């Protein structure tokens, strides 16, 4: 077996053991974490701080008749109880979502999902706040719920959102991309057409740290400091200003260390707003941190797409066209966080890595009596669903054509010379070179040998499957003229200061939840300016200290903020050239750059390092006209296009024919994220995403009974892979830089989550071929696999 | 109880969980919680050298026992080899599960100085990490096994005053 070392030094790194710039270095944030010195929201304790707890609705759909909080208020440690009526008086009962809808902060009229926020207790300690919840009496009139998205648009279905004027049904939007007529024409004349319904179940990001906030409102100067688990502190600040009417310059949002996000911490949850209201009402800081059940039952889920997929091809295996109709379950409020013009996110990248003649997709969004959201879970704005669709359909086609799935893919890839490639739904792929990645993954896997082994095992009645997935992602939103969230263009700022002694601080607008921004961004500055990463501090997560930008989700930190950091470094470098020229008494155009210093062309001994130039800038030297006495700069980076990372994944599974238990024996992942900044961090991002993918494929699902009771409200019921369920990942890479990104980097955070589920499912379906199984929906739990073996596949509920 | 080598005594409500006692009463916030229903292992500490989920132990039950948290792993400025291993091998991303993982690793290495992959995976199987995918955690523990004395420079940029919590308070 060939292994490809992730630790190979990047040629750009110079001394690979201690690179100044790109290469494998230890993370700068780790010393505090290994000492238990991280600072997460629940670690924050302010003087006089009170504790909040939320009373949640026990049913999915009910009219609220009355709330009696008198007993709770009589509790000696309870300071306040806030209900929807109180919020109505403050005009805060409803808050805008990130998708042009509104969401109830506390129920005023009707409960719309189980676990919805009904009342907020503020007490002296966390135990008392919880105790008091049980002292609140609420009367409900139960209503029939809409749980199955397929029935949401039925005539006579209960109307969930009767709060919206003129609403008579549960329809949210219809959205389409591609050319329907052109696509239909190709389908009508194609040799081979296969169709399959694919259900991508509702799953949950479930970061190990739940969501929470500490709100500190200063009643004297009207200033709000809000410590929050947020991936997008600046966007939150603007929204709080809009919602609460607190002037934006009086709001400071601090996102300290975040214990995992995966999209869960993009939205603004009622709990955050309630902590703010609690602090305003009591005049004291208020902490609210949800428990695990609240996290799983009420914060944003991901997926929940029912997709009718169809693929058309010639009988020789040339793929011609793809089309799909999707029913998207958005829950009780449309609280997804997609760019305004893209209610289904970037789902229209569903043409994948293939050169198609036509494609068309239509997505219909509906309300149901389930938790709102659909934000994410490492989804790159619905690319996860798109990749699952195309990669399953291609495998189903391969089966139909009796072709090897690797061969079918190789035959249909977009060719390297076709890039930049305009697909049929409006994307322009920046760069790609798919075949080498596919071939590398096959070589690492020993693909032919695996197929031989499978053949032998099949003869012995053993179930072994090999699954392939080849994905193309679209990340880094992103040109602001096309993409915005509630009107805020998706750009990011960076600000760089070089202190007189040559040490640097770079301030960024994106927020790490474990991705290692303090290291990666220092390495970008290091690469551009030749300052060692240990001499560069990265400041993030505090709106008072960082420039505006839209935050971290959709793998946008490196594509957007990374671009900003490279550009601001270059701005400093350009300025340094003029200062160096003054110091060297020469003309700027006579200077040449090498990593870390400007020197005189033809006389390398005459030069000034960045550190010397910084001192010069702040010293007594007479500076050229128009050059300020500092070595600082700031930029806002608006990317010219998205970036399109890709990868080739191969999964090998063994299935126990007696129990249906799936064991992921091997997983080979070849990723191409363009220029690689820190291979160690990249590998970590891939490993984490693969684990998410295996979790979704095998065990994760937020399910409901027909009354709308959430059946997955704890880690007993919502299963997440442990070290026992995942293999030792085998990773490799190719490098195809982005032509438009300042350093050629593309983003990696979600690639593996996007790419791995179809590889696992393809492997399982492949293993079950002797049973005639051509498709099964996730999660492939032992019971569901066993049922599939008995010829009873059914969509998950 | 003994906490990281020092005696601590406090009066608490009988229902207070050990994890809340450690975090809210003693202010040692290196121990995290992810569920408080015994399902995630984020809250693992060592009780008499054995890993326990501190959300399943009442503070009162820990009376008289020896508790070790992440704050008690380093020896002054020198990190435990397990801490060094996690930094060397990228055994952490968000750092939330990390204290519990490292304490379990410490307990494992104390009874089995040279564990294989399967033994390490078994040892941490009650603890969820949502970020790393576990392989780098396995490598981190192996690094610590291979370097039982750590490295000389293994201070992880120590900060002054970073010593295990010891105090002597009587309620
Ligand atoms: S917090 Fe103790 S097991 Fe989850
Ligand atoms: S490092 Fe984030 S949960 Fe393990």
PDB file of C-alpha atoms in Angstrom, chain A residues 7 24 26-27 29-38 40 42-44 51 77 125-128 131 204-210 257-260 262 287 289-292 377 513-516 680-685 687-689 691-692 695 700 714-716 718-729 731, chain B residues 13 15-17 20 23-24 29-37 39-42 70-71 73-74 76-79 82-84 86-99 102 117-118 120-122 124-136 138-139 154-163:
ATOM      1  CA  UNK A   7       4.005  15.698   6.873  1.00  0.00           C
ATOM      2  CA  UNK A  24       3.609  21.994   9.761  1.00  0.00           C
ATOM      3  CA  UNK A  26       2.373  23.298  16.388  1.00  0.00           C
ATOM      4  CA  UNK A  27      -0.685  25.357  17.087  1.00  0.00           C
ATOM      5  CA  UNK A  29      -3.487  28.137  20.813  1.00  0.00           C
ATOM      6  CA  UNK A  30      -2.662  24.722  22.233  1.00  0.00           C
ATOM      7  CA  UNK A  31      -0.615  25.672  25.314  1.00  0.00           C
ATOM      8  CA  UNK A  32      -3.657  27.252  26.949  1.00  0.00           C
ATOM      9  CA  UNK A  33      -5.988  24.426  26.013  1.00  0.00           C
ATOM     10  CA  UNK A  34      -3.770  21.607  27.300  1.00  0.00           C
ATOM     11  CA  UNK A  35      -3.472  23.459  30.579  1.00  0.00           C
ATOM     12  CA  UNK A  36      -7.216  23.857  30.982  1.00  0.00           C
ATOM     13  CA  UNK A  37      -6.780  27.586  30.466  1.00  0.00           C
ATOM     14  CA  UNK A  38      -9.237  27.966  27.618  1.00  0.00           C
ATOM     15  CA  UNK A  40     -15.303  29.289  27.113  1.00  0.00           C
ATOM     16  CA  UNK A  42     -19.555  29.002  30.712  1.00  0.00           C
ATOM     17  CA  UNK A  43     -16.161  29.775  32.270  1.00  0.00           C
ATOM     18  CA  UNK A  44     -17.039  33.469  32.418  1.00  0.00           C
ATOM     19  CA  UNK A  51     -28.428  32.615  35.956  1.00  0.00           C
ATOM     20  CA  UNK A  77     -33.764  32.880  44.803  1.00  0.00           C
ATOM     21  CA  UNK A 125     -27.836  30.280  40.852  1.00  0.00           C
ATOM     22  CA  UNK A 126     -28.187  27.698  38.135  1.00  0.00           C
ATOM     23  CA  UNK A 127     -29.902  25.111  40.314  1.00  0.00           C
ATOM     24  CA  UNK A 128     -32.514  27.587  41.567  1.00  0.00           C
ATOM     25  CA  UNK A 131     -36.041  24.486  40.138  1.00  0.00           C
ATOM     26  CA  UNK A 204     -27.515  17.924  14.353  1.00  0.00           C
ATOM     27  CA  UNK A 205     -24.095  19.562  14.661  1.00  0.00           C
ATOM     28  CA  UNK A 206     -23.934  18.777  18.388  1.00  0.00           C
ATOM     29  CA  UNK A 207     -20.667  20.496  19.260  1.00  0.00           C
ATOM     30  CA  UNK A 208     -19.349  19.305  22.620  1.00  0.00           C
ATOM     31  CA  UNK A 209     -19.943  22.756  24.068  1.00  0.00           C
ATOM     32  CA  UNK A 210     -23.621  23.702  23.947  1.00  0.00           C
ATOM     33  CA  UNK A 257     -12.996  30.156  22.980  1.00  0.00           C
ATOM     34  CA  UNK A 258     -15.673  28.088  21.274  1.00  0.00           C
ATOM     35  CA  UNK A 259     -16.031  24.397  22.002  1.00  0.00           C
ATOM     36  CA  UNK A 260     -16.893  23.377  18.464  1.00  0.00           C
ATOM     37  CA  UNK A 262     -20.004  23.176  12.890  1.00  0.00           C
ATOM     38  CA  UNK A 287     -25.663  33.852  32.135  1.00  0.00           C
ATOM     39  CA  UNK A 289     -26.178  28.074  28.966  1.00  0.00           C
ATOM     40  CA  UNK A 290     -28.407  25.416  27.468  1.00  0.00           C
ATOM     41  CA  UNK A 291     -28.148  21.769  28.443  1.00  0.00           C
ATOM     42  CA  UNK A 292     -27.586  18.983  25.932  1.00  0.00           C
ATOM     43  CA  UNK A 377     -23.473  21.293  10.235  1.00  0.00           C
ATOM     44  CA  UNK A 513     -14.278  27.080  16.849  1.00  0.00           C
ATOM     45  CA  UNK A 514     -11.225  24.853  16.868  1.00  0.00           C
ATOM     46  CA  UNK A 515      -9.884  25.346  13.353  1.00  0.00           C
ATOM     47  CA  UNK A 516      -6.662  26.918  14.605  1.00  0.00           C
ATOM     48  CA  UNK A 680      -1.256  19.236  10.279  1.00  0.00           C
ATOM     49  CA  UNK A 681      -4.309  21.450  10.706  1.00  0.00           C
ATOM     50  CA  UNK A 682      -5.637  20.453   7.281  1.00  0.00           C
ATOM     51  CA  UNK A 683      -5.340  16.796   8.192  1.00  0.00           C
ATOM     52  CA  UNK A 684      -7.190  17.467  11.444  1.00  0.00           C
ATOM     53  CA  UNK A 685     -10.013  19.197   9.600  1.00  0.00           C
ATOM     54  CA  UNK A 687     -10.292  13.677  10.073  1.00  0.00           C
ATOM     55  CA  UNK A 688     -13.036  15.504  11.929  1.00  0.00           C
ATOM     56  CA  UNK A 689     -15.186  15.795   8.836  1.00  0.00           C
ATOM     57  CA  UNK A 691     -15.964  11.235  11.456  1.00  0.00           C
ATOM     58  CA  UNK A 692     -19.011  13.462  11.035  1.00  0.00           C
ATOM     59  CA  UNK A 695     -21.730   9.395  11.953  1.00  0.00           C
ATOM     60  CA  UNK A 700     -26.992  10.155  13.425  1.00  0.00           C
ATOM     61  CA  UNK A 714     -29.904  13.134  24.348  1.00  0.00           C
ATOM     62  CA  UNK A 715     -26.661  11.411  23.472  1.00  0.00           C
ATOM     63  CA  UNK A 716     -28.361   8.144  24.436  1.00  0.00           C
ATOM     64  CA  UNK A 718     -28.620  10.773  19.161  1.00  0.00           C
ATOM     65  CA  UNK A 719     -25.532   8.705  18.543  1.00  0.00           C
ATOM     66  CA  UNK A 720     -22.174  10.194  17.669  1.00  0.00           C
ATOM     67  CA  UNK A 721     -19.165   8.098  16.640  1.00  0.00           C
ATOM     68  CA  UNK A 722     -16.668   7.254  19.347  1.00  0.00           C
ATOM     69  CA  UNK A 723     -13.119   6.050  18.798  1.00  0.00           C
ATOM     70  CA  UNK A 724     -14.508   2.536  18.402  1.00  0.00           C
ATOM     71  CA  UNK A 725     -16.614   3.256  15.310  1.00  0.00           C
ATOM     72  CA  UNK A 726     -14.069   4.989  13.140  1.00  0.00           C
ATOM     73  CA  UNK A 727     -10.897   3.656  11.526  1.00  0.00           C
ATOM     74  CA  UNK A 728      -7.450   5.163  11.397  1.00  0.00           C
ATOM     75  CA  UNK A 729      -7.927   7.609   8.533  1.00  0.00           C
ATOM     76  CA  UNK A 731      -5.173  10.781   3.951  1.00  0.00           C
TER      77      UNK A 731
ATOM     78  CA  UNK B  13     -25.869  21.202  48.915  1.00  0.00           C
ATOM     79  CA  UNK B  15     -27.289  17.460  45.185  1.00  0.00           C
ATOM     80  CA  UNK B  16     -24.342  19.410  43.796  1.00  0.00           C
ATOM     81  CA  UNK B  17     -22.524  17.471  41.092  1.00  0.00           C
ATOM     82  CA  UNK B  20     -20.258  21.890  39.217  1.00  0.00           C
ATOM     83  CA  UNK B  23     -16.072  24.542  38.176  1.00  0.00           C
ATOM     84  CA  UNK B  24     -18.397  26.820  40.092  1.00  0.00           C
ATOM     85  CA  UNK B  29     -12.827  25.757  34.765  1.00  0.00           C
ATOM     86  CA  UNK B  30     -10.466  23.439  32.915  1.00  0.00           C
ATOM     87  CA  UNK B  31     -12.961  20.639  33.556  1.00  0.00           C
ATOM     88  CA  UNK B  32     -15.808  21.020  31.062  1.00  0.00           C
ATOM     89  CA  UNK B  33     -19.257  19.492  30.709  1.00  0.00           C
ATOM     90  CA  UNK B  34     -21.057  18.518  27.528  1.00  0.00           C
ATOM     91  CA  UNK B  35     -24.236  16.825  28.706  1.00  0.00           C
ATOM     92  CA  UNK B  36     -24.310  16.331  32.478  1.00  0.00           C
ATOM     93  CA  UNK B  37     -26.153  13.068  31.875  1.00  0.00           C
ATOM     94  CA  UNK B  39     -23.113  10.362  27.921  1.00  0.00           C
ATOM     95  CA  UNK B  40     -20.205  12.409  26.581  1.00  0.00           C
ATOM     96  CA  UNK B  41     -17.196  12.078  28.858  1.00  0.00           C
ATOM     97  CA  UNK B  42     -16.224  15.729  28.536  1.00  0.00           C
ATOM     98  CA  UNK B  70      -6.367  19.077  34.033  1.00  0.00           C
ATOM     99  CA  UNK B  71      -4.996  21.877  36.207  1.00  0.00           C
ATOM    100  CA  UNK B  73      -1.521  17.509  35.094  1.00  0.00           C
ATOM    101  CA  UNK B  74       1.520  19.726  34.577  1.00  0.00           C
ATOM    102  CA  UNK B  76       4.700  23.533  37.459  1.00  0.00           C
ATOM    103  CA  UNK B  77       6.067  24.872  34.217  1.00  0.00           C
ATOM    104  CA  UNK B  78       6.738  21.400  32.820  1.00  0.00           C
ATOM    105  CA  UNK B  79       3.901  19.785  30.966  1.00  0.00           C
ATOM    106  CA  UNK B  82       0.426  13.599  27.590  1.00  0.00           C
ATOM    107  CA  UNK B  83      -0.063  17.352  27.275  1.00  0.00           C
ATOM    108  CA  UNK B  84       3.019  17.578  25.086  1.00  0.00           C
ATOM    109  CA  UNK B  86      -1.540  16.360  22.326  1.00  0.00           C
ATOM    110  CA  UNK B  87       0.301  19.457  21.065  1.00  0.00           C
ATOM    111  CA  UNK B  88       2.794  17.463  19.000  1.00  0.00           C
ATOM    112  CA  UNK B  89       0.223  15.269  17.298  1.00  0.00           C
ATOM    113  CA  UNK B  90      -2.686  17.706  16.985  1.00  0.00           C
ATOM    114  CA  UNK B  91      -4.789  15.735  19.449  1.00  0.00           C
ATOM    115  CA  UNK B  92      -7.062  18.719  19.986  1.00  0.00           C
ATOM    116  CA  UNK B  93      -8.953  21.253  17.959  1.00  0.00           C
ATOM    117  CA  UNK B  94     -11.540  23.170  19.974  1.00  0.00           C
ATOM    118  CA  UNK B  95     -10.023  21.891  23.193  1.00  0.00           C
ATOM    119  CA  UNK B  96     -13.347  21.137  24.841  1.00  0.00           C
ATOM    120  CA  UNK B  97     -13.022  17.363  25.216  1.00  0.00           C
ATOM    121  CA  UNK B  98      -9.268  17.627  25.675  1.00  0.00           C
ATOM    122  CA  UNK B  99      -8.929  17.820  29.466  1.00  0.00           C
ATOM    123  CA  UNK B 102      -5.759  13.745  28.561  1.00  0.00           C
ATOM    124  CA  UNK B 117      -4.054   1.502  19.184  1.00  0.00           C
ATOM    125  CA  UNK B 118      -6.913  -0.747  20.218  1.00  0.00           C
ATOM    126  CA  UNK B 120      -6.078   3.475  23.521  1.00  0.00           C
ATOM    127  CA  UNK B 121      -9.339   3.517  21.562  1.00  0.00           C
ATOM    128  CA  UNK B 122     -10.938   1.289  24.191  1.00  0.00           C
ATOM    129  CA  UNK B 124     -11.300   6.698  25.422  1.00  0.00           C
ATOM    130  CA  UNK B 125     -14.397   4.971  24.090  1.00  0.00           C
ATOM    131  CA  UNK B 126     -16.632   6.589  26.714  1.00  0.00           C
ATOM    132  CA  UNK B 127     -15.621  10.052  25.620  1.00  0.00           C
ATOM    133  CA  UNK B 128     -16.805  11.906  22.540  1.00  0.00           C
ATOM    134  CA  UNK B 129     -14.659  14.232  20.523  1.00  0.00           C
ATOM    135  CA  UNK B 130     -16.600  16.015  17.814  1.00  0.00           C
ATOM    136  CA  UNK B 131     -13.565  17.651  16.203  1.00  0.00           C
ATOM    137  CA  UNK B 132     -10.554  15.390  15.770  1.00  0.00           C
ATOM    138  CA  UNK B 133     -11.815  12.047  14.478  1.00  0.00           C
ATOM    139  CA  UNK B 134      -9.750  10.345  17.233  1.00  0.00           C
ATOM    140  CA  UNK B 135      -6.765   9.234  15.134  1.00  0.00           C
ATOM    141  CA  UNK B 136      -4.664  12.177  16.279  1.00  0.00           C
ATOM    142  CA  UNK B 138      -4.428   7.968  19.510  1.00  0.00           C
ATOM    143  CA  UNK B 139      -1.172   9.320  18.084  1.00  0.00           C
ATOM    144  CA  UNK B 154       8.036  20.891  26.919  1.00  0.00           C
ATOM    145  CA  UNK B 155       6.743  23.874  28.753  1.00  0.00           C
ATOM    146  CA  UNK B 156       4.108  24.841  26.252  1.00  0.00           C
ATOM    147  CA  UNK B 157       4.858  28.508  26.833  1.00  0.00           C
ATOM    148  CA  UNK B 158       4.284  28.273  30.534  1.00  0.00           C
ATOM    149  CA  UNK B 159       2.850  31.211  32.307  1.00  0.00           C
ATOM    150  CA  UNK B 160       4.014  32.265  35.738  1.00  0.00           C
ATOM    151  CA  UNK B 161       1.820  31.061  38.541  1.00  0.00           C
ATOM    152  CA  UNK B 162       0.616  28.109  36.526  1.00  0.00           C
ATOM    153  CA  UNK B 163       0.825  25.602  39.306  1.00  0.00           C
TER     154      UNK B 163
END
